[in-house]
Amino acid sequence: MTKSRYKALVCAECETSFDTNQLQSFCPNCKQPLVAIYDLRNPPLKFTDFSWSRDSMWYYREFLPILDEKNIITLGEGLTKIISLSKISKRLDLKHEFFMKDEGTNPTGSFKARGMSAAISKARELGVWHCCTPTAGNAGSALAAYCAKADMQSSIFMPQLTPEMFRFDCELMGARVVKVDGSIRDAGLEMQKQNLEMKAWDVSTMKEPFRLEGKKTMGYEIAAQFNYQLPDYIFYPTGGGTGLIGIWKAFEEMQEMGWLDEISTRMVAVQMTGCAPVVEAFEARADVSKGVEDPAPTAANGLRVPKAFGDKMILKAIYKSKGFAISVQENEMLAALNRTAREEGLFLSPEGAALIAAVEKCLSNGVIEKESRILIINTGTGYKYAENLW
Ligand SMILES: *Cc1c(COP(=O)(O)O)cnc(C)c1O
């Protein structure tokens, strides 16, 4: 049995330590996320027997925060494949394969499964019985599924413009769903109001520390799948930023353990022009985003986040990696979604399609070179968005 190396929970800003045996959300002083720290002394040899017969992301449980394995709630999430977008690569005249990690094959159809598997497992370990979250869709589906498996109640708050499919599968799995006018910010405000009475455990993006840990496993998998020769660029569709921060955290942990000599990947945050707070902050070389007052509706629901709670950490990872942030227009994203379906036979999530549009833009204006090894993260399946796409 492999023991978790989890040892501390500290504020990302002031590094104050918090009791790991109690439920913790964010640092009450800094209003910044808490980050799990592991004892990485005497590390194991780097994982090279990356076998697809292993059942889930819990292959990496040594680097996840669950102390007692019997608390792990899994639906077989993670260990996703990397697909070669060979026809797009050829059309764009790329000198290497164009890689896509397909998170659309996760339970409930998105990489939110990784985060919720970790968060709900930890919540169970600490005695929670009712969880809540605001969501653009996928986080809600994942929360409903893991809570069902864990015999917990779930309450989910989603913007009115979310495709009905998401409400349907949440309710199918026993969740209570509330639809709210406005963006995910408004859904969050309504949830906080109701939660004064409901008293559910709030697993909002980055306000709960362990969804980050689940999403971090993408970074471990990418390193192994690339034989520890990381790609030059990772394009990531950035809403709350958990995946981007998580992949970067994994790389840093692996460097600390000597699994990676250097971290050569540049992290690229992609957003929609109608809601691009991270891009605006990056262009001003700011360390925090101002936030967007009136986020434009988009089919890429997961990117309609006017101000990410973890924005400082997103920007820090971008700067540290010498990466950048870029936005694409709705019509560019939709064109990429259509083209990718016809060319590659893949029905990407709109968020994933935005990455294809961003890569094409970066190649055409020379921001990245044709010789680059590029990896994009298709964060979800497009099938659940059909209602908003046809
Ligand atoms: C939630 C979501 C995103 C954004 O992820 P963050 O970690 O919040 O940045 C992107 N794509 C899809 C499909 C999502 O569900």
XYZ file of C-alpha atoms and ligand atoms in Angstrom:
405
model
C 0.000 0.000 0.000
C 1.402 3.394 -1.014
C 1.111 6.079 1.614
C 0.185 9.650 0.760
C 3.076 12.076 1.178
C 0.664 14.901 2.057
C 2.077 16.893 4.966
C 0.823 20.483 5.057
C -1.692 22.988 3.764
C -0.375 26.531 3.367
C -1.593 29.870 2.044
C -0.263 30.549 -1.456
C 0.397 34.152 -0.419
C 1.567 34.337 3.223
C 2.511 30.663 3.633
C 0.666 30.364 6.947
C 0.021 26.703 7.773
C -3.493 25.375 8.347
C -4.614 22.295 10.274
C -4.853 19.428 7.771
C -7.268 17.473 9.962
C -9.971 20.115 9.644
C -11.961 21.380 6.674
C -10.184 24.408 5.247
C -11.203 26.655 2.398
C -8.975 29.668 1.692
C -6.713 31.929 3.752
C -9.001 34.230 5.751
C -6.348 36.964 5.876
C -5.056 37.028 2.299
C -8.249 35.732 0.655
C -5.961 33.516 -1.410
C -6.043 29.753 -2.116
C -4.449 27.154 0.124
C -1.964 24.764 -1.402
C -1.205 21.169 -0.406
C 2.454 20.415 0.295
C 4.000 16.950 0.175
C 7.054 15.396 1.740
C 9.080 14.729 -1.386
C 12.270 13.646 0.350
C 13.454 10.174 -0.648
C 11.244 10.216 -3.709
C 10.399 7.090 -5.648
C 12.010 6.532 -9.045
C 10.095 8.370 -11.712
C 7.057 6.467 -12.890
C 7.860 4.894 -16.239
C 5.555 1.888 -16.208
C 2.741 4.181 -17.257
C 0.378 1.363 -17.947
C -3.100 2.024 -19.280
C -4.313 -1.005 -17.412
C -4.000 0.994 -14.178
C -7.446 2.089 -13.309
C -7.416 5.828 -12.581
C -5.515 8.967 -11.644
C -5.142 7.430 -8.179
C -2.126 5.701 -9.653
C -0.545 8.929 -8.348
C -2.097 8.692 -4.870
C 1.302 9.156 -3.223
C 1.064 12.765 -4.433
C -2.588 13.219 -3.528
C -3.937 14.290 -0.118
C -6.041 11.282 0.929
C -4.523 9.649 4.011
C -6.710 6.556 4.193
C -7.215 4.764 0.887
C -10.688 3.590 1.860
C -11.882 7.198 1.515
C -10.989 7.369 -2.170
C -14.063 7.978 -4.336
C -13.229 7.029 -7.892
C -15.147 6.542 -11.115
C -12.068 5.682 -13.149
C -11.075 9.297 -13.915
C -7.775 10.329 -15.469
C -5.121 8.373 -17.374
C -6.429 9.997 -20.537
C -4.874 9.506 -23.921
C -2.831 11.827 -26.058
C -4.078 11.942 -29.625
C -2.102 13.140 -32.618
C -4.003 15.758 -34.621
C -2.219 14.615 -37.735
C -4.322 16.305 -40.365
C -4.319 19.680 -38.644
C -0.577 19.344 -38.101
C -0.097 18.765 -41.796
C -2.341 21.641 -42.802
C -0.486 23.990 -40.449
C 2.860 22.661 -41.669
C 3.999 21.785 -38.150
C 7.344 20.009 -37.944
C 6.197 17.763 -35.103
C 3.035 15.984 -34.220
C 0.289 18.236 -32.863
C -0.680 16.664 -29.543
C -4.019 16.752 -27.779
C -4.679 15.297 -24.345
C -8.300 14.233 -24.487
C -9.998 14.909 -21.185
C -13.395 14.436 -22.816
C -13.192 10.722 -22.051
C -13.383 11.294 -18.292
C -16.465 10.285 -16.262
C -19.225 12.898 -16.844
C -17.326 14.103 -19.920
C -14.717 16.513 -18.616
C -11.565 16.906 -16.569
C -13.677 18.288 -13.722
C -13.922 14.622 -12.741
C -10.288 14.660 -11.609
C -10.799 17.659 -9.360
C -14.043 16.412 -7.868
C -12.682 12.926 -7.269
C -9.947 14.455 -5.107
C -12.176 17.051 -3.414
C -15.003 14.646 -2.583
C -12.603 11.975 -1.356
C -11.026 14.503 1.013
C -14.444 15.796 2.049
C -15.445 12.250 2.948
C -12.220 11.806 4.882
C -13.148 14.901 6.910
C -16.793 13.893 7.491
C -18.724 16.086 5.044
C -22.202 14.965 3.933
C -23.429 17.819 1.705
C -21.436 19.756 -0.942
C -22.284 22.734 -3.131
C -20.765 24.613 -6.038
C -21.517 27.208 -8.669
C -20.772 25.845 -12.125
C -20.654 26.559 -15.831
C -21.851 22.969 -16.289
C -19.101 20.412 -16.060
C -18.133 20.995 -12.436
C -21.769 20.451 -11.506
C -22.006 17.158 -13.381
C -18.820 15.919 -11.761
C -19.883 17.032 -8.285
C -23.245 15.293 -8.672
C -21.578 12.072 -9.793
C -18.949 11.869 -7.047
C -21.455 12.865 -4.364
C -23.785 10.110 -5.580
C -20.969 7.595 -5.288
C -20.008 8.940 -1.845
C -23.589 8.954 -0.500
C -23.444 12.734 -0.139
C -25.963 15.380 -1.034
C -25.087 17.991 -3.663
C -26.507 21.429 -4.448
C -25.526 22.991 -7.741
C -25.957 26.586 -8.989
C -25.668 27.242 -12.712
C -26.194 30.230 -15.032
C -29.447 30.228 -16.984
C -27.505 29.933 -20.284
C -25.992 26.551 -19.368
C -27.178 23.795 -21.759
C -30.021 21.769 -20.224
C -27.991 18.595 -20.619
C -25.948 19.640 -17.603
C -29.003 20.203 -15.459
C -30.362 16.883 -16.645
C -27.371 14.757 -15.698
C -26.936 16.543 -12.352
C -30.555 15.844 -11.454
C -30.322 12.319 -12.802
C -27.541 11.721 -10.286
C -29.586 13.103 -7.443
C -28.348 16.682 -7.173
C -30.471 19.707 -6.417
C -29.992 22.216 -9.260
C -30.711 25.942 -9.122
C -30.542 28.025 -12.318
C -29.500 31.643 -11.821
C -29.658 34.699 -14.120
C -26.235 36.051 -15.081
C -22.760 34.527 -15.051
C -21.067 32.009 -12.782
C -20.296 34.899 -10.435
C -24.021 35.478 -9.943
C -24.550 31.752 -9.441
C -21.858 31.863 -6.740
C -23.512 34.807 -5.003
C -26.887 33.051 -4.967
C -25.223 29.959 -3.566
C -23.549 31.908 -0.755
C -26.905 33.430 0.133
C -28.650 30.049 0.268
C -25.710 28.470 2.014
C -26.246 30.601 5.108
C -29.052 28.126 5.856
C -27.978 25.144 3.774
C -24.539 24.936 5.427
C -23.063 22.759 2.702
C -19.331 22.359 2.081
C -18.439 24.863 -0.666
C -16.168 23.296 -3.286
C -15.933 26.388 -5.535
C -12.904 26.529 -7.853
C -9.739 27.287 -5.857
C -11.718 28.160 -2.719
C -11.473 24.480 -1.934
C -7.850 23.292 -1.947
C -8.065 19.765 -3.370
C -9.728 20.064 -6.770
C -6.352 21.543 -7.710
C -4.648 18.349 -6.545
C -6.893 16.188 -8.699
C -6.252 18.307 -11.770
C -2.541 18.260 -10.986
C -2.470 14.614 -12.035
C -2.706 15.819 -15.653
C 0.795 17.224 -15.252
C 2.188 13.924 -13.943
C 0.550 12.050 -16.795
C 1.798 14.496 -19.442
C 5.382 14.166 -18.208
C 5.204 10.375 -18.344
C 3.460 10.367 -21.719
C 6.216 12.608 -23.107
C 8.869 10.440 -21.526
C 9.857 13.349 -19.259
C 10.768 15.494 -22.304
C 8.042 18.077 -21.827
C 6.332 19.757 -24.788
C 7.417 23.311 -25.661
C 3.928 24.739 -25.199
C 0.812 23.682 -23.362
C -2.305 25.557 -24.431
C -4.949 25.593 -21.721
C -8.527 27.014 -21.813
C -8.547 29.181 -18.720
C -11.618 29.826 -16.641
C -10.800 29.437 -12.955
C -7.355 28.227 -13.961
C -7.216 25.084 -11.832
C -5.793 22.918 -14.591
C -3.098 25.383 -15.581
C -2.002 25.942 -11.995
C -2.236 22.204 -11.345
C -0.130 21.127 -14.316
C 2.513 23.657 -13.332
C 2.422 22.445 -9.691
C 2.974 18.876 -10.870
C 5.964 19.950 -12.948
C 7.482 21.738 -9.942
C 6.938 18.725 -7.689
C 8.581 16.459 -10.265
C 11.501 18.840 -10.553
C 11.884 18.817 -6.770
C 11.996 15.019 -6.872
C 14.548 15.036 -9.683
C 12.116 13.502 -12.171
C 12.599 16.560 -14.401
C 15.923 18.367 -14.840
C 14.246 21.507 -16.056
C 10.747 22.663 -16.836
C 10.921 23.714 -20.453
C 7.204 24.130 -21.087
C 5.627 27.508 -21.649
C 2.089 27.666 -20.280
C -0.409 29.449 -22.523
C -3.750 30.617 -21.126
C -6.507 30.902 -23.720
C -9.706 32.879 -23.134
C -12.581 34.298 -25.177
C -12.347 37.973 -26.247
C -15.694 38.668 -24.543
C -14.311 37.564 -21.167
C -10.524 37.704 -20.987
C -9.460 38.980 -17.562
C -6.246 36.944 -17.521
C -5.258 38.113 -21.010
C -5.834 41.730 -19.987
C -3.732 41.272 -16.859
C -0.984 39.519 -18.809
C -0.851 42.300 -21.385
C -0.418 44.813 -18.562
C 2.181 42.505 -16.932
C 0.037 42.694 -13.794
C 0.181 40.071 -11.047
C -3.565 40.087 -10.490
C -6.556 40.512 -12.825
C -9.010 43.385 -12.671
C -11.928 41.206 -13.635
C -14.540 41.727 -16.310
C -17.721 43.631 -15.479
C -20.006 42.215 -18.141
C -18.776 38.874 -19.544
C -20.183 38.187 -23.018
C -22.128 34.945 -23.441
C -20.146 32.221 -25.205
C -20.663 28.594 -26.108
C -17.415 28.007 -24.185
C -19.259 28.213 -20.869
C -16.231 27.131 -18.844
C -14.350 30.244 -19.957
C -17.025 32.699 -18.869
C -15.355 33.446 -15.547
C -15.201 37.218 -14.978
C -12.586 37.015 -12.226
C -10.821 33.849 -11.147
C -10.265 33.409 -7.411
C -6.830 31.962 -8.212
C -5.878 34.675 -10.742
C -2.588 35.492 -9.007
C -1.519 31.867 -9.206
C -2.530 31.617 -12.866
C -0.443 34.666 -13.749
C 2.482 33.454 -11.658
C 2.566 30.145 -13.544
C 2.395 31.965 -16.885
C 5.249 34.322 -15.977
C 7.412 31.634 -14.383
C 7.070 29.425 -17.444
C 7.750 32.334 -19.839
C 4.347 31.648 -21.327
C 1.621 34.043 -22.363
C -2.137 34.578 -22.551
C -4.219 35.073 -25.674
C -7.884 35.439 -26.526
C -9.879 34.212 -29.509
C -13.209 35.319 -30.906
C -16.383 33.298 -30.755
C -16.494 32.838 -34.543
C -12.848 31.694 -34.598
C -13.590 29.144 -31.884
C -16.716 27.862 -33.645
C -14.895 27.602 -36.976
C -12.148 25.583 -35.268
C -14.742 23.332 -33.630
C -16.390 22.601 -36.980
C -13.117 22.104 -38.803
C -11.711 19.761 -36.171
C -14.831 17.623 -36.336
C -14.498 17.267 -40.110
C -10.735 16.908 -40.200
C -10.033 14.787 -37.147
C -13.370 13.202 -36.340
C -13.349 14.821 -32.912
C -16.247 16.688 -31.322
C -14.256 18.975 -29.055
C -15.703 21.036 -26.255
C -15.942 24.704 -27.278
C -13.223 25.376 -24.678
C -10.960 22.833 -26.377
C -11.790 24.234 -29.815
C -10.684 27.680 -28.620
C -7.191 26.204 -28.230
C -7.025 25.124 -31.857
C -8.031 28.643 -32.897
C -5.370 30.072 -30.563
C -2.613 27.816 -31.905
C -3.509 28.767 -35.479
C -3.398 32.432 -34.543
C -0.035 32.102 -32.793
C 1.470 30.281 -35.766
C 0.172 32.773 -38.301
C 1.456 35.802 -36.401
C 4.752 34.161 -35.537
C 4.337 34.088 -31.746
C 5.191 30.378 -31.865
C 7.298 28.488 -34.366
C 6.385 25.579 -36.624
C 9.211 23.614 -35.028
C 7.478 23.688 -31.617
C 6.090 20.654 -29.866
C 2.595 21.771 -28.954
C 0.143 20.108 -26.599
C -3.428 21.271 -26.165
C -5.782 20.082 -23.439
C -9.259 19.289 -24.719
C -10.872 19.725 -21.319
C -14.214 18.141 -22.161
C -16.403 16.448 -24.701
C -18.482 18.566 -27.072
C -21.461 16.251 -26.912
C -22.947 17.810 -23.790
C -22.990 21.249 -25.450
C -24.989 20.147 -28.481
C -28.042 22.174 -27.498
C -26.038 25.432 -27.625
C -24.180 24.460 -30.816
C -26.644 23.183 -33.363
C -14.189 24.185 -16.162
C -13.780 24.054 -17.559
C -12.712 24.794 -18.076
C -11.968 25.791 -17.255
O -11.220 25.132 -16.277
P -10.554 25.907 -15.084
O -9.754 24.923 -14.372
O -11.656 26.493 -14.290
O -9.729 26.987 -15.728
C -12.339 24.565 -19.379
N -12.983 23.664 -20.151
C -14.004 22.937 -19.692
C -14.658 21.961 -20.620
C -14.432 23.102 -18.384
O -15.442 22.355 -17.927
